[in-house]
Structure formats: structure tokens, C-alpha cells
Coordinates of N, CA and C in Angstrom, one line a residue:
X1 N -12.4 -7.4 3.1 CA -11.4 -6.3 3.0 C -10.8 -6.1 4.5
X2 N -11.7 -6.0 5.4 CA -11.2 -5.9 6.8 C -10.5 -7.2 7.3
X3 N -11.0 -8.3 6.8 CA -10.4 -9.6 7.2 C -8.9 -9.7 6.6
X4 N -8.7 -9.1 5.4 CA -7.4 -9.1 4.8 C -6.5 -8.3 5.7
X5 N -7.0 -7.2 6.3 CA -6.2 -6.4 7.2 C -5.8 -7.1 8.5
X6 N -6.8 -7.8 9.0 CA -6.6 -8.7 10.2 C -5.5 -9.7 9.9
X7 N -5.6 -10.4 8.7 CA -4.6 -11.3 8.4 C -3.2 -10.7 8.3
X8 N -3.1 -9.5 7.7 CA -1.8 -8.8 7.6 C -1.3 -8.6 9.0
X9 N -2.1 -8.0 9.9 CA -1.6 -7.7 11.3 C -1.2 -9.0 12.0
X10 N -2.0 -10.0 11.9 CA -1.7 -11.3 12.6 C -0.4 -11.9 12.0
X11 N -0.2 -11.8 10.7 CA 1.0 -12.3 10.1 C 2.2 -11.6 10.6
X12 N 2.1 -10.3 10.7 CA 3.2 -9.4 11.1 C 3.6 -9.8 12.6
X13 N 2.5 -9.9 13.4 CA 2.8 -10.3 14.8 C 3.4 -11.7 14.9
X14 N 3.0 -12.6 14.0 CA 3.5 -14.0 14.1 C 4.9 -14.1 13.7
X15 N 5.3 -13.4 12.6 CA 6.8 -13.4 12.2 C 7.6 -12.6 13.2
X16 N 7.0 -11.7 13.9 CA 7.8 -11.0 15.0 C 8.1 -11.9 16.1
X17 N 7.1 -12.8 16.5 CA 7.3 -13.7 17.6 C 8.2 -14.9 17.2
X18 N 7.8 -15.5 16.0 CA 8.5 -16.7 15.6 C 9.9 -16.4 15.0
X19 N 10.0 -15.5 14.2 CA 11.3 -15.3 13.5 C 12.1 -14.1 14.0
X20 N 11.5 -13.3 14.9 CA 12.2 -12.1 15.5 C 12.4 -11.1 14.4
X21 N 11.5 -11.0 13.4 CA 11.7 -10.0 12.3 C 10.5 -9.0 12.4
X22 N 10.8 -7.7 12.5 CA 9.8 -6.7 12.6 C 9.4 -6.2 11.1
X23 N 8.2 -6.4 10.7 CA 7.8 -6.0 9.4 C 7.5 -4.5 9.4
X24 N 8.0 -3.8 8.4 CA 7.8 -2.4 8.1 C 7.5 -2.2 6.6
X25 N 6.4 -1.6 6.3 CA 6.0 -1.3 4.9 C 6.9 -0.2 4.4
X26 N 7.5 -0.5 3.2 CA 8.4 0.5 2.6 C 8.0 0.5 1.1
X27 N 7.5 1.6 0.7 CA 7.0 1.7 -0.7 C 8.2 1.6 -1.7
X28 N 9.4 2.1 -1.3 CA 10.5 1.9 -2.2 C 10.9 0.5 -2.4
X29 N 10.9 -0.2 -1.3 CA 11.2 -1.7 -1.3 C 10.2 -2.4 -2.2
X30 N 8.9 -2.0 -2.1 CA 7.9 -2.6 -2.9 C 8.2 -2.5 -4.4
X31 N 8.5 -1.3 -4.9 CA 8.8 -1.1 -6.3 C 10.0 -1.8 -6.8
X32 N 11.1 -1.8 -5.9 CA 12.3 -2.5 -6.3 C 12.1 -4.0 -6.3
X33 N 11.3 -4.5 -5.4 CA 11.1 -5.9 -5.4 C 10.1 -6.4 -6.5
X34 N 9.2 -5.5 -7.0 CA 8.3 -5.9 -8.0 C 9.0 -6.2 -9.4
X35 N 10.1 -5.5 -9.6 CA 10.8 -5.8 -10.8 C 11.5 -7.1 -10.8
X36 N 11.8 -7.6 -9.6 CA 12.5 -8.9 -9.4 C 11.5 -10.0 -9.0
X37 N 10.3 -9.6 -8.7 CA 9.3 -10.5 -8.1 C 8.8 -11.4 -9.3
X38 N 8.9 -12.7 -9.0 CA 8.5 -13.7 -10.0 C 7.1 -14.3 -9.6
X39 N 6.6 -13.9 -8.5 CA 5.3 -14.4 -8.1 C 4.2 -13.8 -8.9
X40 N 3.5 -14.6 -9.6 CA 2.4 -14.2 -10.6 C 1.3 -13.5 -9.8
X41 N 0.9 -14.0 -8.6 CA -0.2 -13.5 -7.9 C 0.1 -12.1 -7.4
X42 N 1.3 -11.8 -7.0 CA 1.7 -10.4 -6.6 C 1.6 -9.4 -7.8
X43 N 2.1 -9.9 -8.9 CA 2.0 -9.0 -10.1 C 0.6 -8.8 -10.6
X44 N -0.2 -9.9 -10.5 CA -1.6 -9.8 -10.9 C -2.4 -8.8 -10.0
X45 N -2.3 -8.9 -8.6 CA -3.1 -8.1 -7.8 C -2.6 -6.6 -7.9
X46 N -1.3 -6.4 -8.1 CA -0.9 -5.0 -8.2 C -1.4 -4.4 -9.5
X47 N -1.3 -5.2 -10.6 CA -1.9 -4.8 -11.9 C -3.4 -4.5 -11.8
X48 N -4.1 -5.5 -11.2 CA -5.5 -5.4 -11.0 C -5.9 -4.1 -10.2
X49 N -5.1 -3.8 -9.2 CA -5.3 -2.6 -8.4 C -5.1 -1.3 -9.2
X50 N -4.1 -1.3 -10.0 CA -3.8 -0.1 -10.8 C -4.9 0.1 -11.9
X51 N -5.4 -1.0 -12.4 CA -6.5 -1.0 -13.4 C -7.8 -0.4 -12.7
X52 N -8.0 -0.9 -11.5 CA -9.2 -0.4 -10.7 C -9.1 1.1 -10.5
X53 N -7.9 1.5 -10.0 CA -7.7 2.9 -9.8 C -8.0 3.8 -11.0
X54 N -7.5 3.4 -12.1 CA -7.8 4.1 -13.4 C -9.3 4.1 -13.7
X55 N -9.9 3.0 -13.5 CA -11.4 2.9 -13.8 C -12.2 3.8 -12.8
X56 N -11.9 3.7 -11.6 CA -12.6 4.6 -10.6 C -12.4 6.1 -10.9
X57 N -11.2 6.4 -11.2 CA -10.9 7.9 -11.5 C -11.7 8.3 -12.7
X58 N -11.7 7.5 -13.7 CA -12.4 7.8 -15.0 C -13.9 7.9 -14.7
X59 N -14.5 6.9 -14.0 CA -15.9 6.9 -13.8 C -16.4 8.0 -12.8
X60 N -15.6 8.3 -11.8 CA -15.9 9.3 -10.8 C -15.8 10.7 -11.5
X61 N -14.9 10.9 -12.4 CA -14.8 12.2 -13.1 C -16.1 12.4 -14.0
X62 N -16.7 11.3 -14.4 CA -17.9 11.3 -15.2 C -19.2 11.2 -14.3
X63 N -19.0 11.2 -13.0 CA -20.1 11.1 -12.0 C -20.9 9.9 -12.2
X64 N -20.3 8.8 -12.5 CA -21.0 7.5 -12.7 C -20.7 6.6 -11.5
X65 N -21.2 6.9 -10.3 CA -21.1 6.2 -9.1 C -21.6 4.7 -9.3
X66 N -22.7 4.6 -10.0 CA -23.4 3.3 -10.1 C -22.5 2.3 -10.8
X67 N -21.5 2.7 -11.6 CA -20.6 1.7 -12.2 C -19.4 1.4 -11.3
X68 N -19.1 2.2 -10.4 CA -17.9 2.1 -9.5 C -18.1 1.0 -8.4
X69 N -19.3 1.1 -7.7 CA -19.5 0.3 -6.6 C -19.5 -1.2 -6.9
X70 N -20.1 -1.7 -8.0 CA -20.0 -3.1 -8.3 C -18.6 -3.5 -8.6
X71 N -17.8 -2.7 -9.2 CA -16.4 -3.0 -9.6 C -15.6 -3.1 -8.3
X72 N -15.9 -2.2 -7.3 CA -15.2 -2.3 -6.0 C -15.5 -3.6 -5.3
X73 N -16.8 -4.0 -5.3 CA -17.2 -5.2 -4.7 C -16.5 -6.4 -5.3
X74 N -16.4 -6.4 -6.6 CA -15.8 -7.5 -7.3 C -14.3 -7.5 -7.0
X75 N -13.7 -6.4 -6.8 CA -12.2 -6.3 -6.5 C -12.0 -6.9 -5.1
X76 N -12.8 -6.5 -4.2 CA -12.7 -7.0 -2.8 C -12.9 -8.5 -2.7
X77 N -13.8 -9.0 -3.5 CA -14.0 -10.4 -3.7 C -12.8 -11.1 -4.2
X78 N -12.2 -10.6 -5.3 CA -11.0 -11.1 -5.9 C -9.8 -11.1 -4.9
X79 N -9.7 -10.0 -4.2 CA -8.6 -9.8 -3.2 C -8.7 -10.9 -2.1
X80 N -9.9 -11.0 -1.5 CA -10.0 -11.9 -0.4 C -10.2 -13.4 -0.7
X81 N -10.8 -13.6 -1.8 CA -11.1 -15.0 -2.2 C -10.0 -15.6 -3.1
X82 N -9.2 -14.8 -3.7 CA -8.1 -15.4 -4.5 C -6.7 -15.1 -4.0
X83 N -6.4 -13.8 -3.9 CA -5.1 -13.4 -3.5 C -4.7 -13.8 -2.1
X84 N -5.6 -13.5 -1.2 CA -5.3 -13.8 0.2 C -5.3 -15.3 0.4
X85 N -6.2 -16.0 -0.1 CA -6.3 -17.5 0.2 C -5.1 -18.2 -0.5
X86 N -4.7 -17.8 -1.7 CA -3.6 -18.5 -2.3 C -2.2 -18.1 -1.8
X87 N -2.2 -17.1 -1.0 CA -0.9 -16.6 -0.5 C -0.7 -16.8 1.0
X88 N -1.7 -17.4 1.7 CA -1.6 -17.5 3.2 C -0.3 -18.1 3.7
X89 N 0.2 -19.1 3.0 CA 1.5 -19.7 3.4 C 2.6 -18.7 3.3
X90 N 2.6 -17.9 2.3 CA 3.7 -16.9 2.2 C 3.5 -15.8 3.3
X91 N 2.3 -15.4 3.6 CA 2.1 -14.4 4.7 C 2.6 -15.0 6.0
X92 N 2.4 -16.2 6.3 CA 2.8 -16.8 7.5 C 4.3 -17.1 7.6
X93 N 5.0 -17.0 6.5 CA 6.5 -17.2 6.5 C 6.9 -18.7 6.3
X94 N 6.0 -19.4 5.8 CA 6.3 -20.8 5.5 C 7.2 -21.1 4.3
X95 N 7.3 -20.1 3.5 CA 8.3 -20.1 2.4 C 9.5 -19.4 2.9
X96 N 10.3 -18.8 2.1 CA 11.5 -18.0 2.6 C 11.0 -16.7 3.3
X97 N 11.9 -16.2 4.1 CA 11.6 -15.0 4.8 C 11.5 -13.8 3.8
X98 N 12.4 -13.8 2.8 CA 12.3 -12.7 1.8 C 11.0 -12.7 1.1
X99 N 10.5 -13.9 0.8 CA 9.2 -14.1 0.1 C 8.1 -13.6 1.0
X100 N 8.2 -14.0 2.3 CA 7.2 -13.6 3.2 C 7.1 -12.0 3.3
X101 N 8.3 -11.4 3.5 CA 8.3 -9.9 3.6 C 7.8 -9.2 2.3
X102 N 8.1 -9.8 1.1 CA 7.6 -9.3 -0.1 C 6.1 -9.4 -0.2
X103 N 5.6 -10.6 0.2 CA 4.1 -10.7 0.1 C 3.4 -9.8 1.1
X104 N 4.0 -9.6 2.3 CA 3.3 -8.7 3.3 C 3.4 -7.3 2.8
X105 N 4.5 -6.9 2.1 CA 4.7 -5.6 1.6 C 3.6 -5.3 0.5
X106 N 3.4 -6.3 -0.4 CA 2.4 -6.1 -1.4 C 1.0 -6.0 -0.8
X107 N 0.7 -6.9 0.1 CA -0.6 -6.8 0.8 C -0.8 -5.5 1.5
X108 N 0.2 -5.0 2.1 CA 0.1 -3.7 2.8 C -0.2 -2.6 1.8
X109 N 0.5 -2.7 0.7 CA 0.4 -1.7 -0.4 C -1.1 -1.7 -0.9
X110 N -1.6 -2.9 -1.1 CA -3.0 -3.1 -1.6 C -4.0 -2.5 -0.6
X111 N -3.8 -2.8 0.7 CA -4.7 -2.3 1.7 C -4.6 -0.8 1.9
X112 N -3.4 -0.3 1.8 CA -3.3 1.2 1.9 C -4.0 1.9 0.7
X113 N -3.8 1.3 -0.5 CA -4.5 1.8 -1.6 C -6.0 1.8 -1.5
X114 N -6.5 0.6 -1.0 CA -7.9 0.5 -0.8 C -8.5 1.4 0.2
X115 N -7.7 1.7 1.3 CA -8.2 2.6 2.3 C -8.3 4.0 1.7
X116 N -7.4 4.4 0.9 CA -7.5 5.7 0.2 C -8.6 5.8 -0.8
X117 N -8.7 4.7 -1.6 CA -9.8 4.6 -2.6 C -11.2 4.6 -2.0
X118 N -11.3 3.9 -0.9 CA -12.7 3.7 -0.3 C -13.1 4.8 0.5
X119 N -12.2 5.8 0.8 CA -12.6 6.9 1.6 C -13.9 7.6 1.3
X120 N -14.1 7.9 0.0 CA -15.4 8.5 -0.4 C -16.7 7.7 -0.1
X121 N -16.5 6.4 -0.1 CA -17.6 5.4 0.0 C -17.8 5.0 1.4
X122 N -16.8 4.7 2.1 CA -16.8 4.2 3.5 C -15.9 5.0 4.3
X123 N -16.1 6.2 4.6 CA -15.1 7.1 5.2 C -14.6 6.6 6.6
X124 N -15.5 6.2 7.4 CA -15.1 5.8 8.8 C -14.2 4.6 8.8
X125 N -14.6 3.6 8.0 CA -13.9 2.3 8.0 C -12.6 2.5 7.3
X126 N -12.6 3.3 6.2 CA -11.3 3.6 5.5 C -10.3 4.3 6.4
X127 N -10.8 5.3 7.2 CA -9.9 6.0 8.1 C -9.4 5.1 9.2
X128 N -10.2 4.3 9.7 CA -9.8 3.3 10.8 C -8.8 2.4 10.2
X129 N -9.0 1.8 9.1 CA -8.0 0.9 8.5 C -6.7 1.6 8.1
X130 N -6.8 2.8 7.6 CA -5.6 3.6 7.3 C -4.7 3.8 8.6
X131 N -5.4 4.2 9.7 CA -4.7 4.4 10.9 C -4.0 3.2 11.4
X132 N -4.6 2.0 11.2 CA -3.9 0.8 11.6 C -2.7 0.5 10.7
X133 N -2.9 0.7 9.4 CA -1.8 0.5 8.4 C -0.7 1.5 8.6
X134 N -1.0 2.7 9.0 CA 0.0 3.7 9.2 C 1.1 3.3 10.2
X135 N 0.7 2.5 11.2 CA 1.6 2.0 12.2 C 2.6 1.0 11.6
X136 N 2.4 0.4 10.5 CA 3.3 -0.5 9.8 C 4.3 0.2 8.9
X137 N 4.1 1.5 8.7 CA 5.0 2.2 7.7 C 6.3 2.6 8.4
X138 N 7.3 2.7 7.5 CA 8.6 3.2 8.0 C 8.4 4.7 8.0
X139 N 9.3 5.4 8.7 CA 9.2 6.9 8.8 C 9.3 7.6 7.4
X140 N 10.1 7.0 6.5 CA 10.2 7.6 5.2 C 8.9 7.4 4.4
X141 N 8.3 6.2 4.5 CA 7.0 6.0 3.8 C 5.9 6.9 4.4
X142 N 5.9 7.1 5.7 CA 4.9 8.0 6.3 C 5.0 9.4 5.7
X143 N 6.2 9.9 5.6 CA 6.3 11.3 5.1 C 5.9 11.3 3.6
X144 N 6.3 10.3 2.9 CA 5.9 10.3 1.5 C 4.4 10.1 1.3
X145 N 3.8 9.2 2.1 CA 2.3 9.0 2.0 C 1.6 10.2 2.4
X146 N 2.0 10.9 3.5 CA 1.3 12.1 4.0 C 1.4 13.2 2.9
X147 N 2.5 13.3 2.3 CA 2.7 14.3 1.2 C 1.7 14.0 0.1
X148 N 1.6 12.8 -0.3 CA 0.8 12.5 -1.5 C -0.6 12.5 -1.3
X149 N -1.1 12.4 0.0 CA -2.5 12.3 0.2 C -3.1 13.6 0.5
X150 N -2.3 14.6 0.8 CA -2.9 15.9 1.1 C -3.1 16.8 -0.1

């Protein structure tokens, strides 16, 4: 999970140096691009994340922590061993620039969601990662995110 964050930061730095493009996470752009996005892996990881969020909410409301942790571990495994590995070329900008920015936006969304979700389980790591990810947000996303998390 932390290594996925490192890859995101490195990819953002690399496209800034190579292509002179500054990546900024924008939630509105994410949702508009998802309707047009034909990449199956992006759709899969976003769907898998939403399913995980529903599961965690349901299980935590029932105070069943013992069912949540194994599912979180499996999710992190799927994220790092499938999604990240199969999309490394996209993150580096080896495909089109639009595809690169879309993939970075999806990864940033996933990591932000994970930072919020993991807060009760790993509070210090989740906060550390959230503070790093916050630097990638546009000012409109920051105000939206701040409003929704409080």
C-alpha cells in the first residue's frame, strides 16, 4: 500500500520532468473520465474499492472487526500485485498522456480512499499517507475532501 503511494509520487515527478506536465488530482475529472474510460483495470479497481467500502461499513456497524482485516489485506494484495503491476507503463506515461493522467487520477483516488478507510486500523500511517496525497489535490478537491471527511 505504501509502495503504491511511492509509485504514484515517483510517476508524478517523472512526468513533470519528462513531459513538463504537473499532475493534480481532481475528483470531478475522475468521475467524468470513468464514464468514458475503457480501461478494464481502472473500472475493476474502482468497483472493487466501492465493494470493499460497503463491506467494511456493514461489518464495522455489526462490530465484526475480525472479518474486516483479512478483507483489507486481500484488497491491498490485489491493488499492489495486480492493478499496480499491470498499469506501470500507464503510470510512467509510456502510453498516451491522457491515459497516464487518468491512471494516476484513479490510483490517487484509490490511495485517498484507502487512507480514509485505514484510519481506524493504522491511524499514523493513514494520516501520513493522506498528508502526502493532499499535496496532489487541486484546491477545489481539497475543499470538497475536507468537507466530506469532517
